[in-house]
Coordinates of C-alpha atoms and ligand atoms in Angstrom, one line a residue:
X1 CA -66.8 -43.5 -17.1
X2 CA -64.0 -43.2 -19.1
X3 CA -61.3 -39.9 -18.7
X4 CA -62.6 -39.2 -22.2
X5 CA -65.9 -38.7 -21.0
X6 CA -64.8 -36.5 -17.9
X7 CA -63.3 -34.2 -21.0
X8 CA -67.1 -33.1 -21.8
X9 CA -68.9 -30.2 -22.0
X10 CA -67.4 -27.4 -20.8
X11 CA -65.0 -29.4 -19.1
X12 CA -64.4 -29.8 -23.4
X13 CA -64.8 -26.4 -23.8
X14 CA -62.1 -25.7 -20.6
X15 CA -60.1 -28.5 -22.8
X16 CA -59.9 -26.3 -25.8
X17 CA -59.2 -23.2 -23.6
X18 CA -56.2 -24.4 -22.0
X19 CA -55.4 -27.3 -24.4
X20 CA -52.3 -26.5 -26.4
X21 CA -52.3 -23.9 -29.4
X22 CA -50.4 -25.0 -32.5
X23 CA -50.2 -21.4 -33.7
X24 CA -46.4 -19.8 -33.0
X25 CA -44.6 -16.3 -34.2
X26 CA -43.9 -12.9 -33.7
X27 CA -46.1 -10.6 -32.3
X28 CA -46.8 -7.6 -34.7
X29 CA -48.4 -4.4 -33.6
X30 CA -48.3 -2.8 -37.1
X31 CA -50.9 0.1 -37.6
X32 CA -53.4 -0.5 -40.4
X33 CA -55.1 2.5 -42.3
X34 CA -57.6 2.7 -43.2
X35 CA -58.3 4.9 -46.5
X36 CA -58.9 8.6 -46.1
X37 CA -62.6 9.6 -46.8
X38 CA -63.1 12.9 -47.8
X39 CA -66.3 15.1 -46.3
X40 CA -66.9 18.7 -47.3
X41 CA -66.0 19.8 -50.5
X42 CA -66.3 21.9 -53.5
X43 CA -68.4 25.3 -53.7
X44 CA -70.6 25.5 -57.0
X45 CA -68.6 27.7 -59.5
X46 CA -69.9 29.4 -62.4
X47 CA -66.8 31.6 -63.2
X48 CA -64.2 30.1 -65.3
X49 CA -61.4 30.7 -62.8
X50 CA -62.1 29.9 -59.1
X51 CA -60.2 30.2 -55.8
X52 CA -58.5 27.0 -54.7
X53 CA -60.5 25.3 -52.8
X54 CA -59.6 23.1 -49.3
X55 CA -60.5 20.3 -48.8
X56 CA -60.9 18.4 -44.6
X57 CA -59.5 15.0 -44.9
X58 CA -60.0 12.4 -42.4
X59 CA -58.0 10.0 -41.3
X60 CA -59.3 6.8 -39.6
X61 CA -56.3 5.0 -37.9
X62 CA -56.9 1.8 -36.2
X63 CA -53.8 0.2 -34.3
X64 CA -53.7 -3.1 -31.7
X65 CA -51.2 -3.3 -28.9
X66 CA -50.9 -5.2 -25.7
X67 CA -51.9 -3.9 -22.8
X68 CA -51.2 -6.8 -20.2
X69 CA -49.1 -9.9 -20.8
X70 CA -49.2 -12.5 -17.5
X71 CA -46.5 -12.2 -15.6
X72 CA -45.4 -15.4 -14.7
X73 CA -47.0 -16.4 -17.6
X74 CA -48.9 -19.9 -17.2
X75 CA -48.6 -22.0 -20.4
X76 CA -51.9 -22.0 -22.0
X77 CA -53.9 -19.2 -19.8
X78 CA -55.8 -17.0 -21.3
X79 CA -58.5 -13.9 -20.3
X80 CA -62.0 -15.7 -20.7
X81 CA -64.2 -13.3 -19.2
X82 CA -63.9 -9.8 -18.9
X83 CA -66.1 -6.9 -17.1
X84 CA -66.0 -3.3 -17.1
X85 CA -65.7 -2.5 -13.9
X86 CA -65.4 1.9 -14.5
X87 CA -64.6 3.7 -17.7
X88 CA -61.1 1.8 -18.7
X89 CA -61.1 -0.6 -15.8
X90 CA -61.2 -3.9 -16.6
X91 CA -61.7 -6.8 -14.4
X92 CA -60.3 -10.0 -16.1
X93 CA -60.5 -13.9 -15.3
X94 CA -58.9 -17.1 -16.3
X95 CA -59.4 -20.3 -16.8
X96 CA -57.3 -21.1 -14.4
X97 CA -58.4 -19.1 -11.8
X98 CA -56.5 -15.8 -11.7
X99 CA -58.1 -12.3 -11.2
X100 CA -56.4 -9.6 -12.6
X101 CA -57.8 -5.5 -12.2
X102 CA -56.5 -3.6 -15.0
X103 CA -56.3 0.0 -15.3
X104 CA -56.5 1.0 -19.2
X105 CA -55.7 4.9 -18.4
X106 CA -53.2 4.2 -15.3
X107 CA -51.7 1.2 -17.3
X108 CA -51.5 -0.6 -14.2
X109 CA -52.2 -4.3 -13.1
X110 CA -53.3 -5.4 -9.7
X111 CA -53.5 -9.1 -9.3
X112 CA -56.4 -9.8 -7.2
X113 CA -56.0 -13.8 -6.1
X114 CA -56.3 -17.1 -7.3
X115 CA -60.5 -18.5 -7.5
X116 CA -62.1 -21.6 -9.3
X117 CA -62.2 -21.8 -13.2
X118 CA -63.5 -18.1 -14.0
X119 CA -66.6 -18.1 -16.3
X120 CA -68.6 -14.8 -16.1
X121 CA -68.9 -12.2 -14.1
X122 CA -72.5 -10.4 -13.3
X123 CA -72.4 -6.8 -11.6
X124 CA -74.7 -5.7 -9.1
X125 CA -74.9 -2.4 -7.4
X126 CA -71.6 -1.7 -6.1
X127 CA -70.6 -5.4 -6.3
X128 CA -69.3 -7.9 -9.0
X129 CA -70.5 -11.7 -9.0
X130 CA -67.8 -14.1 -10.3
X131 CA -69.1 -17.9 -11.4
X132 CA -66.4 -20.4 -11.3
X133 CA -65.9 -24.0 -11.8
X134 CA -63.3 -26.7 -10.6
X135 CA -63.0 -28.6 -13.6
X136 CA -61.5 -31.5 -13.9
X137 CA -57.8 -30.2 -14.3
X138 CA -58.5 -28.3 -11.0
X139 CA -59.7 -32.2 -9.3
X140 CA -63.4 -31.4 -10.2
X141 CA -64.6 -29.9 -6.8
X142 CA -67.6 -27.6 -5.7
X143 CA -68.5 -24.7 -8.0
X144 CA -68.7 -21.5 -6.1
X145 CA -70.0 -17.7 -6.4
X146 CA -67.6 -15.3 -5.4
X147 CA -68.4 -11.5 -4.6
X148 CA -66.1 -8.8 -5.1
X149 CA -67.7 -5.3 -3.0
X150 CA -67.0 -1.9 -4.4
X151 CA -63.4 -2.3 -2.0
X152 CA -62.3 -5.5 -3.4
X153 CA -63.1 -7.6 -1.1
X154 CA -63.7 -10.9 -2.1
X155 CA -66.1 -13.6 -0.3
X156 CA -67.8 -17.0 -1.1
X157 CA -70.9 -16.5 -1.6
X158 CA -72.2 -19.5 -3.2
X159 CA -70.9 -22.8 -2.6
X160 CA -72.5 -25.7 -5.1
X161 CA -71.8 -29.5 -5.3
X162 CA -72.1 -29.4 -8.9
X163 CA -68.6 -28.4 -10.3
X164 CA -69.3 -25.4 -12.5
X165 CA -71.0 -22.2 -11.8
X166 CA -71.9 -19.2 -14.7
X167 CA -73.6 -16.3 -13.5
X168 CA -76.4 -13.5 -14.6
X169 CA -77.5 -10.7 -13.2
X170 CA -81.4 -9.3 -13.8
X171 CA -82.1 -6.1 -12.0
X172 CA -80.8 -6.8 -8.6
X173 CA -81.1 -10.3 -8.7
X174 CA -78.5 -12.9 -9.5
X175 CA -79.1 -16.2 -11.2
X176 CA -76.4 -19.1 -10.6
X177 CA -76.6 -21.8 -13.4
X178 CA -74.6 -25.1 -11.7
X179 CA -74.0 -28.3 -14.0
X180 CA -71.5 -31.1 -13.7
X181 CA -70.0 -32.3 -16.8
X182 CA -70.3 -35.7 -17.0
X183 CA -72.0 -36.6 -20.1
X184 CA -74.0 -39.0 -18.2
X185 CA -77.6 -36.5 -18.7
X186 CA -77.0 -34.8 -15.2
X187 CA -79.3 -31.9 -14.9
X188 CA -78.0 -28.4 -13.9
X189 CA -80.0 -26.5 -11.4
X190 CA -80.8 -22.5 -10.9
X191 CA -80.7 -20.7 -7.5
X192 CA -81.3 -17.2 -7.2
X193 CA -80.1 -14.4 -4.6
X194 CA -82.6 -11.3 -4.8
X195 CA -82.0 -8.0 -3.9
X196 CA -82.1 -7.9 -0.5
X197 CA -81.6 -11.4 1.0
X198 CA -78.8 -12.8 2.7
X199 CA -78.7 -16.5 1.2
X200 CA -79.4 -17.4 -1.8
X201 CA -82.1 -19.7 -2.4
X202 CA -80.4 -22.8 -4.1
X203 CA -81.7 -25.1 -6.6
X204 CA -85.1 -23.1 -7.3
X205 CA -85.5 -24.9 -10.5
X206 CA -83.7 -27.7 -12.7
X207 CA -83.0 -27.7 -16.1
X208 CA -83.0 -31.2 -17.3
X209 CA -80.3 -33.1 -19.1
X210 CA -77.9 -30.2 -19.9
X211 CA -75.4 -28.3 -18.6
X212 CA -75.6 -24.2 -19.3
X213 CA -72.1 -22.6 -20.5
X214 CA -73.3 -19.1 -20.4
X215 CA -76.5 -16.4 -19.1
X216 CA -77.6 -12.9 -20.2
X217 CA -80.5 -10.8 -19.2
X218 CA -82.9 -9.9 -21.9
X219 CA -86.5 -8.8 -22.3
X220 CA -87.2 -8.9 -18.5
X221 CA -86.0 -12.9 -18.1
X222 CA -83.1 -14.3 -17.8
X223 CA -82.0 -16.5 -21.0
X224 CA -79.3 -19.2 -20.2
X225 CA -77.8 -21.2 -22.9
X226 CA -76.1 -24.8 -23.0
X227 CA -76.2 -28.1 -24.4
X228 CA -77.3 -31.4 -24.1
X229 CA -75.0 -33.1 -20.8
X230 CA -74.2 -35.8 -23.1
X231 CA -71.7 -36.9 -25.4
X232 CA -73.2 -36.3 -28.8
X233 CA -76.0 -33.8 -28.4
X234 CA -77.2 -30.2 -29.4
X235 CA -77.7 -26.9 -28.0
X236 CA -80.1 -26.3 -25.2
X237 CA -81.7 -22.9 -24.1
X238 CA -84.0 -22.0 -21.6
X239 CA -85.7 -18.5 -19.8
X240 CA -87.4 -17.8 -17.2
X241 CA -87.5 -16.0 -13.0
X242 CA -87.6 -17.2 -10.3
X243 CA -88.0 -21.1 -9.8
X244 CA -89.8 -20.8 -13.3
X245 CA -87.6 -21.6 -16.2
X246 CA -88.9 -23.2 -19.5
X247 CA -87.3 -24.4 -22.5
X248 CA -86.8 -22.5 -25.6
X249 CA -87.3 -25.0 -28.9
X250 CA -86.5 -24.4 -32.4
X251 CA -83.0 -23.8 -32.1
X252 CA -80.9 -23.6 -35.4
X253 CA -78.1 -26.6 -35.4
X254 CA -74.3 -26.4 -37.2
X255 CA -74.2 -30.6 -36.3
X256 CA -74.7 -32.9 -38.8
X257 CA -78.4 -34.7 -38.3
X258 CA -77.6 -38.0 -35.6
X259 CA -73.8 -37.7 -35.5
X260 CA -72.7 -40.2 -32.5
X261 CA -69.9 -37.7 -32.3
X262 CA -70.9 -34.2 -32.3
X263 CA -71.7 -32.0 -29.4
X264 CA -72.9 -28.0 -29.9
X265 CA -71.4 -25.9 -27.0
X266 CA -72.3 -22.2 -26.2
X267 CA -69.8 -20.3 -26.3
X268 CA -71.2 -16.7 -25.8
X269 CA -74.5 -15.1 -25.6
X270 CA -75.2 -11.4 -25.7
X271 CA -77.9 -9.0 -26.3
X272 CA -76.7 -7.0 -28.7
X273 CA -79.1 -4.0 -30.5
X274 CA -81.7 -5.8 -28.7
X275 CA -81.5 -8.9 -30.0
X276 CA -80.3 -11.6 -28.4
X277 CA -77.0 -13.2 -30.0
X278 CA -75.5 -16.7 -29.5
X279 CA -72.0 -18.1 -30.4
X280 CA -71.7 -21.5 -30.6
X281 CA -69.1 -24.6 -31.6
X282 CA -69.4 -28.3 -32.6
X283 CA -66.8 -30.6 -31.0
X284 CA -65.9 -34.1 -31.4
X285 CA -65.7 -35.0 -27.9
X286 CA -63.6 -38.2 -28.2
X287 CA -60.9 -36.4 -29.3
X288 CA -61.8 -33.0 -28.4
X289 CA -61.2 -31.1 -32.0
X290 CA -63.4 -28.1 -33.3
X291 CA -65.1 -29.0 -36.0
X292 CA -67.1 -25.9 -36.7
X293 CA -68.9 -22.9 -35.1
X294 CA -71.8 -20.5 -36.0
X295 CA -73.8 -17.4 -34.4
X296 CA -77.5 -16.9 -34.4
X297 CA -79.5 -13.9 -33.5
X298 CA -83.3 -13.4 -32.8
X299 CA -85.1 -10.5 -32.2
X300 CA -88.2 -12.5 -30.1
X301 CA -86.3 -15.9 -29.0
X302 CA -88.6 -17.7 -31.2
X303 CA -87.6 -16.7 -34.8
X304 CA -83.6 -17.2 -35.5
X305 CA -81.0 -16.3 -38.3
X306 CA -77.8 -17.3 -39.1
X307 CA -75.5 -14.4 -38.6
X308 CA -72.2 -16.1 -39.6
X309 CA -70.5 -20.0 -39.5
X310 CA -66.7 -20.7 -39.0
X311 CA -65.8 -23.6 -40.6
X312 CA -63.0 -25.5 -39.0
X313 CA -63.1 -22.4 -36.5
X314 CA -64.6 -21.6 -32.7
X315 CA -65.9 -18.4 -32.5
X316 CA -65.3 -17.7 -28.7
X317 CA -66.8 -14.3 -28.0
X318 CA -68.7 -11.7 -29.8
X319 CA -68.9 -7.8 -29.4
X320 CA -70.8 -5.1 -31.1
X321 CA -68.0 -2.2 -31.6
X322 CA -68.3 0.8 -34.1
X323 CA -71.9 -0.4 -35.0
X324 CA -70.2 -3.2 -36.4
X325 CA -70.4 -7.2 -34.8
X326 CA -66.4 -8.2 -34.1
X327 CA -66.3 -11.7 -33.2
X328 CA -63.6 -13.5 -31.4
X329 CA -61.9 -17.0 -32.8
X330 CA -59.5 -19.9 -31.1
X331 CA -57.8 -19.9 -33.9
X332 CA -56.3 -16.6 -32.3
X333 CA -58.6 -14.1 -35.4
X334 CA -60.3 -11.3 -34.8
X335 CA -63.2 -10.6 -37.6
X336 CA -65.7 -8.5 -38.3
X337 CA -69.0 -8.8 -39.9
X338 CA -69.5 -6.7 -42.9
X339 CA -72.6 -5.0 -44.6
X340 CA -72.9 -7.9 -46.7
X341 CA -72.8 -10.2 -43.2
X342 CA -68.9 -11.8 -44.5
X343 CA -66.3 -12.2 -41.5
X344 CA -63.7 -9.9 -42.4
X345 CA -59.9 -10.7 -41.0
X346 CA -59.3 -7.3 -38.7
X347 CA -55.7 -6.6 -39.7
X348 CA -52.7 -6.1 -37.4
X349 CA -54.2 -8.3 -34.6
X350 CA -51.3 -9.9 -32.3
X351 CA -50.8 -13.6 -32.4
X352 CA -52.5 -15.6 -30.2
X353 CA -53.7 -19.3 -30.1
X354 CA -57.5 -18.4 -28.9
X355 CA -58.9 -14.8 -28.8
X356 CA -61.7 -16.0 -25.7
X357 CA -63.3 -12.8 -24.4
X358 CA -64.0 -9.4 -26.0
X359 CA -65.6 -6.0 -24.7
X360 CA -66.1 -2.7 -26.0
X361 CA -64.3 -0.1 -23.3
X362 CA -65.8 2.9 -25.2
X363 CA -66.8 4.2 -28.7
X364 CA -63.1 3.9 -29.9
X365 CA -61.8 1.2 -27.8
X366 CA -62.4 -3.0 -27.8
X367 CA -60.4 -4.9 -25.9
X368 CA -59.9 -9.4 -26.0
X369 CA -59.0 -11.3 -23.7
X370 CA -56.4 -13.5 -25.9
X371 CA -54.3 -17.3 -25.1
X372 CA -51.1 -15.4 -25.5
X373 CA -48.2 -17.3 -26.9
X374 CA -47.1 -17.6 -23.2
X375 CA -49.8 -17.2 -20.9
X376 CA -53.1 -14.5 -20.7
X377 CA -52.7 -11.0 -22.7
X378 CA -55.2 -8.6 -23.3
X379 CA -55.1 -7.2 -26.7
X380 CA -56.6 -3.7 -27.6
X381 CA -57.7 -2.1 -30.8
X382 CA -57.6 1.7 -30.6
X383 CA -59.2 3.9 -33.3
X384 CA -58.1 7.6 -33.9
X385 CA -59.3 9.6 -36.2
X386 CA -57.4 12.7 -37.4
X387 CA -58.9 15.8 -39.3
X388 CA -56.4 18.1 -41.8
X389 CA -57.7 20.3 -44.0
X390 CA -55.5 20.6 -47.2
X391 CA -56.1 22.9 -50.9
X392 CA -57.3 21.0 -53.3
X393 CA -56.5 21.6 -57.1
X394 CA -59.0 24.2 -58.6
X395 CA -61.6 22.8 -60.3
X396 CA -61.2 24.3 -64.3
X397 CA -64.1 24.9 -66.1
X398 CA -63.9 26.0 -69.5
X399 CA -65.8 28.4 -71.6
X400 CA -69.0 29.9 -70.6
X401 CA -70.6 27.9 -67.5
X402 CA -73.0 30.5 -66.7
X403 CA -75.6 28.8 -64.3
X404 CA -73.9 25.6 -63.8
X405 CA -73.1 24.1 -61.2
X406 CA -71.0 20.7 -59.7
X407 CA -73.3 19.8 -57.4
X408 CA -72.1 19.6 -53.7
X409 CA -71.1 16.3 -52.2
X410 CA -73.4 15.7 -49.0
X411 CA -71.8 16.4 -46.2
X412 CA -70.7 13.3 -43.9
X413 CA -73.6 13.0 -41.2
X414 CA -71.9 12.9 -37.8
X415 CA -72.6 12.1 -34.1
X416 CA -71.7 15.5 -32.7
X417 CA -72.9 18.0 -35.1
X418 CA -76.2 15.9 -36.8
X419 CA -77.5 13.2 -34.0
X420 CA -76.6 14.6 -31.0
X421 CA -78.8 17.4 -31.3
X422 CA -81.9 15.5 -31.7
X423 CA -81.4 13.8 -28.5
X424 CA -81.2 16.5 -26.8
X425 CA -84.4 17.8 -28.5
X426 CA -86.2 14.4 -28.6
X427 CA -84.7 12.0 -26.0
X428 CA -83.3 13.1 -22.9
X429 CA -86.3 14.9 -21.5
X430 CA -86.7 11.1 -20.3
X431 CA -83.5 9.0 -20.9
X432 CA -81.3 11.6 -18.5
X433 CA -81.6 12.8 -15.4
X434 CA -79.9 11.0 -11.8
X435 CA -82.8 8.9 -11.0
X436 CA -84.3 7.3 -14.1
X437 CA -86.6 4.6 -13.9
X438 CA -85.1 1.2 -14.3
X439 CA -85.8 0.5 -18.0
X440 CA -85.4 3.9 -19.2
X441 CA -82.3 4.1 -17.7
X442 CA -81.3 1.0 -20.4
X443 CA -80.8 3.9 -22.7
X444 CA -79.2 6.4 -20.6
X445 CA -78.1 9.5 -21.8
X446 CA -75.7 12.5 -20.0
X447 CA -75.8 15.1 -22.8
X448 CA -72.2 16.0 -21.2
X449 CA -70.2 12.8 -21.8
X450 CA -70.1 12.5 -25.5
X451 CA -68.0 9.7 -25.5
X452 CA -70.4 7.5 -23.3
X453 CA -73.8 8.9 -25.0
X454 CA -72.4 7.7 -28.3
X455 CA -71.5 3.9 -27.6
X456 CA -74.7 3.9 -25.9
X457 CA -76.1 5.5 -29.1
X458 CA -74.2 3.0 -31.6
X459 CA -75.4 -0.2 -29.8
X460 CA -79.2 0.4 -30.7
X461 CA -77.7 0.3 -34.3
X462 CA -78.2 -2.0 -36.6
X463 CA -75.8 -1.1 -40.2
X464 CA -77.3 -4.0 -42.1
X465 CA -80.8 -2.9 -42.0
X466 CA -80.7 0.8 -39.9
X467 CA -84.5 1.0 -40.3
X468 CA -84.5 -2.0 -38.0
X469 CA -82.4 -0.5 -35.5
X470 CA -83.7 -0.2 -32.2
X471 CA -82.8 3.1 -32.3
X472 CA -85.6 4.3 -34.7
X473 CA -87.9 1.6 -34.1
X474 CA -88.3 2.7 -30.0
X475 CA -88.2 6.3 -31.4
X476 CA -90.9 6.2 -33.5
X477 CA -92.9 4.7 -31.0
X478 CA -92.9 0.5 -32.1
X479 CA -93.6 -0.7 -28.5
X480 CA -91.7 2.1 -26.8
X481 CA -92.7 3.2 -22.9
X482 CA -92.4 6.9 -24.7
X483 CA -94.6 6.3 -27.7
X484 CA -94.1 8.1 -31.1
X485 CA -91.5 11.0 -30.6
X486 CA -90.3 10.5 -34.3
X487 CA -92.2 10.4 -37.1
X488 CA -90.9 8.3 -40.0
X489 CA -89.8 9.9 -43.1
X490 CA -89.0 13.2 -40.8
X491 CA -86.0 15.6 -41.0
X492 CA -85.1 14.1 -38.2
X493 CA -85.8 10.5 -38.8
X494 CA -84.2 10.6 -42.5
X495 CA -81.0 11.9 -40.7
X496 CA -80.5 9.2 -38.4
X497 CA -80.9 6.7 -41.2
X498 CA -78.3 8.6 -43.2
X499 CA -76.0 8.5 -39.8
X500 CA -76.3 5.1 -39.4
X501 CA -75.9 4.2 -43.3
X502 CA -72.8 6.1 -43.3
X503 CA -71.0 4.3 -40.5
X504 CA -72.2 5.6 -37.8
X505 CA -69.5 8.3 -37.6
X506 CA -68.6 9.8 -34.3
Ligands
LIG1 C1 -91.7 10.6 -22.8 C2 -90.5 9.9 -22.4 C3 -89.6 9.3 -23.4 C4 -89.0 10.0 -24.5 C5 -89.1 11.4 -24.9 C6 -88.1 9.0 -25.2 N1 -88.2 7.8 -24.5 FE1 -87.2 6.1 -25.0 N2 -88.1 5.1 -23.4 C7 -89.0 5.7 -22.6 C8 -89.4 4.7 -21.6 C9 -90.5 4.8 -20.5 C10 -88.7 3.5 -22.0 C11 -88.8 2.1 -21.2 C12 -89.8 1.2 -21.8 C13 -89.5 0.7 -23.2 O1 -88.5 -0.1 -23.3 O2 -90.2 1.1 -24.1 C14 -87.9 3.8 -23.1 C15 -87.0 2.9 -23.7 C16 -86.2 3.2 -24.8 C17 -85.3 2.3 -25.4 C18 -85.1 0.9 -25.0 C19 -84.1 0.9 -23.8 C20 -82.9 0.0 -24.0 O3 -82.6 -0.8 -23.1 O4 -82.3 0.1 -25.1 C21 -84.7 3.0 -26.5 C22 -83.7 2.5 -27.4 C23 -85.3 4.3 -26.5 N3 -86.2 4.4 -25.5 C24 -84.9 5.3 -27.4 C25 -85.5 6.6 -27.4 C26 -85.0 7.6 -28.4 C27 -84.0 7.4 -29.5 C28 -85.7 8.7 -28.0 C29 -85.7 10.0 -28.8 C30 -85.7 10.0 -30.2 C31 -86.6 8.4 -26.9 N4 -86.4 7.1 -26.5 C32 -87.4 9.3 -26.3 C33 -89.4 7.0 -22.6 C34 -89.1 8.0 -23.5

């Protein structure tokens, strides 16, 4: 086995997190604006003078900075998987090992050790599960689970012989996916810890052939995601409990048909407005280039689209923020999808050679975890929106105008003032409270934190098609555990598809 081969996989993928960037320059933190959209508006006249008029104007201001720069900074380190930990606490880990606890509000850092090749973290109760990998630039040793309690303390909980661990988390259970990256057709194995046992039970079930790069929870089953353990070869994905795993088939493919020299890596999977969403790159493994990436989505694991491809271009990580996908690049971009499903460039974003991991911290906040120019930085786009109400030039209307009118402009729909309500009314009879049944409590609700209840709110959005969003189809009772509290085409219905077709504004 060649030392080309021993660059597969994720080892590959490890390549291009901590292989060299080519992209250099100045960091710029420049605000951009977004235009002012005017709500409210002009009171039907039918006199041919008129008081002025005022007008509320607001302003949407979106600005990046950088919260946390390594410090020393390690050539080529970046943040590749991050976790909220509490609202604006942010655990972040590297390729390289490092854990770092940073506190958004308190802009403070607390370095919390050196561990194996970070590669997801899964939180359960109190404590946070961290897969990690010895790769071969750390001499290819045992993967291991670490666990971080609500102190944190850290402690090995897990120790594999294959040499790289990713982690999921269903219920109280967590799932350890170990492969070894040799290209050779290894298989990767599951074990499990449940709830309340003190070992884990190790190698429950094997996955054949492949090696998984990353798990999420969805529909009751835990959905982990990889590709072939070989050096040409195409995605693999497979779901399941317990020691029973099967594969999923009918994968879309971004290789071309029987290349000898293409292999499709996972780069991220999230469930995202209930749908489960994968990012994924082709490599060349011999020489370890990108050669394109896409992401799919499927709303049953069975039936998949094609959200967006990346030509020369890794997408590394992808977020839903603002009801809106934003979707993470190596080339250092940030982009977002558009209502017409085009990446759009987010503007103002500081250079980096690889924006790896990405979270949304609240309604107004996202945060990636970028390959700085020098080492790991975590980069954050803040929105703030400001209101000023200013006169507006009279409307003239000459000559006789009795009985007509300029007919008023709708008033924007918003989160406090339209949806809100209806919630309350309709929704958090069930989805509030201090001890809500497990999968109600997927949609919680506190009626007093606005901020919370309104990311929650915007993920079951979908902008492109808001009928579809989970949203309205749970609410009007399309295989929901509360049946039909909407009724289509209602007041109430009609309004949250206005909401959501306007932007989803807070
Ligand atoms: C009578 C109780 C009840 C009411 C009222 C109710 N729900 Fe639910 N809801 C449930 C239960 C039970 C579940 C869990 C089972 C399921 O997924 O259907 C659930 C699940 C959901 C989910 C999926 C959970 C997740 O992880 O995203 C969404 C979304 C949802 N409800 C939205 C709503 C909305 C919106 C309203 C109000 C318009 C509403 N519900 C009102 C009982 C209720």
């Amino acid at each position: 086995m060649s030392h080309t081969r021993l660059a597969l996989g994720s080892a590959l993928l490890m390549g291009l997190l901590v292989g060299a960037g080519c992209n250099s320059g100045s960091r710029s933190t420049k605000a951009a604006t977004v235009a002012p959209t005017t709500s409210a508006t002009t009171t039907p006249t039918t006199s041919t003078t008129t008081a002025p008029t005022t007008t509320t104007v607001t302003t949407t201001t979106v600005a990046w900075d950088t919260p946390y720069t390594a410090t020393p900074a390690i050539q080529n380190d970046s943040l590749i998987a991050l976790h909220l930990l509490a609202p604006d606490q942010i655990l972040a880990g590297s390729p390289l090992g490092q854990i770092q606890l940073i506190d958004l509000a308190a802009g403070t850092v607390v370095s919390e050790g050196s561990y194996g090749s970070v590669s997801a973290f899964a939180a359960v109760g109190g404590n946070v599960f961290i897969g990690t990998g010895q790769p071969f630039f750390m001499q290819g040793g045992q993967g291991e689970v670490f666990v971080r309690d609500a102190q944190g303390n850290y402690t090995v909980s897990l120790d594999h012989p294959l040499t790289a661990i990713t982690v999921a988390a269903l219920g109280n259970d967590v799932y350890a996916f170990a492969s070894n990256y040799t290209g050779n057709g290894d298989a990767a194995t599951v074990s499990q810890l449940t709830a309340n046992a003190v070992a884990w039970s190790q190698d429950v079930a094997t996955l054949p052939s492949c090696q998984i790069n990353k798990a999420v929870a969805w529909r009751n089953e835990i959905w982990a995601a990889g590709s072939d353990n070989l050096l040409s070869g195409g995605l693999r994905l497979f779901r399941g409990t317990g020691a029973n795993f099967t594969e999923v088939t009918g994968l879309p493919s971004a290789r071309t048909p029987n290349s000898a020299n293409e292999l499709q890596l996972v780069t991220d999977i999230q469930v995202i407005n209930g749908e489960l969403y994968i990012s994924t790159v082709v490599t060349d493994p011999t020489v370890g280039n990108v050669i394109t990436g896409a992401i799919y989505r499927s709303f049953d694991g069975s039936a998949w689209t094609t959200v967006a491809t990346t030509p020369n271009d890794s997408p590394m990580a992808i977020a839903q923020h603002q009801g809106t996908l934003f979707v993470g690049l190596i080339s250092g971009a940030v982009q977002s999808v558009d209502s017409t499903g085009t990446l759009v460039a987010d503007t103002g974003v500081p250079t980096s050679t690889g924006a790896m991991s990405m979270i949304e911290v609240d309604a107004d906040t996202l945060v990636v975890g970028v390959r700085g120019t020098a080492g790991a930085e975590l980069i954050r786009r803040v929105t703030t929106v400001a209101t000023t109400t200013v006169a507006t030039a009279t409307p003239t209307t000459t000559g006789t105008t009795t009985g007509t009118t300029t007919a008023p402009a709708m008033p924007a729909i918003t989160y406090t003032a339209d949806v809100k309500p209806i919630l309350v009314a309709r929704c958090t009879s069930c989805h509030s409270g201090t001890s809500l049944p497990a999968a109600v409590a997927g949609y919680p609700l506190t009626i007093t934190n606005d901020t919370a209840d309104y990311a929650e709110t915007v993920n079951r959005t979908n902008p492109q098609t808001p009928d579809a969003s989970l949203l309205l189809t749970k609410a009007t009772g399309n295989a929901h555990g509360g049946g039909a509290v909407l009724t289509v085409g209602s007041a109430e219905h009609t309004t949250l598809i206005q909401w959501i077709q306007g932007g989803s504004v807070r």
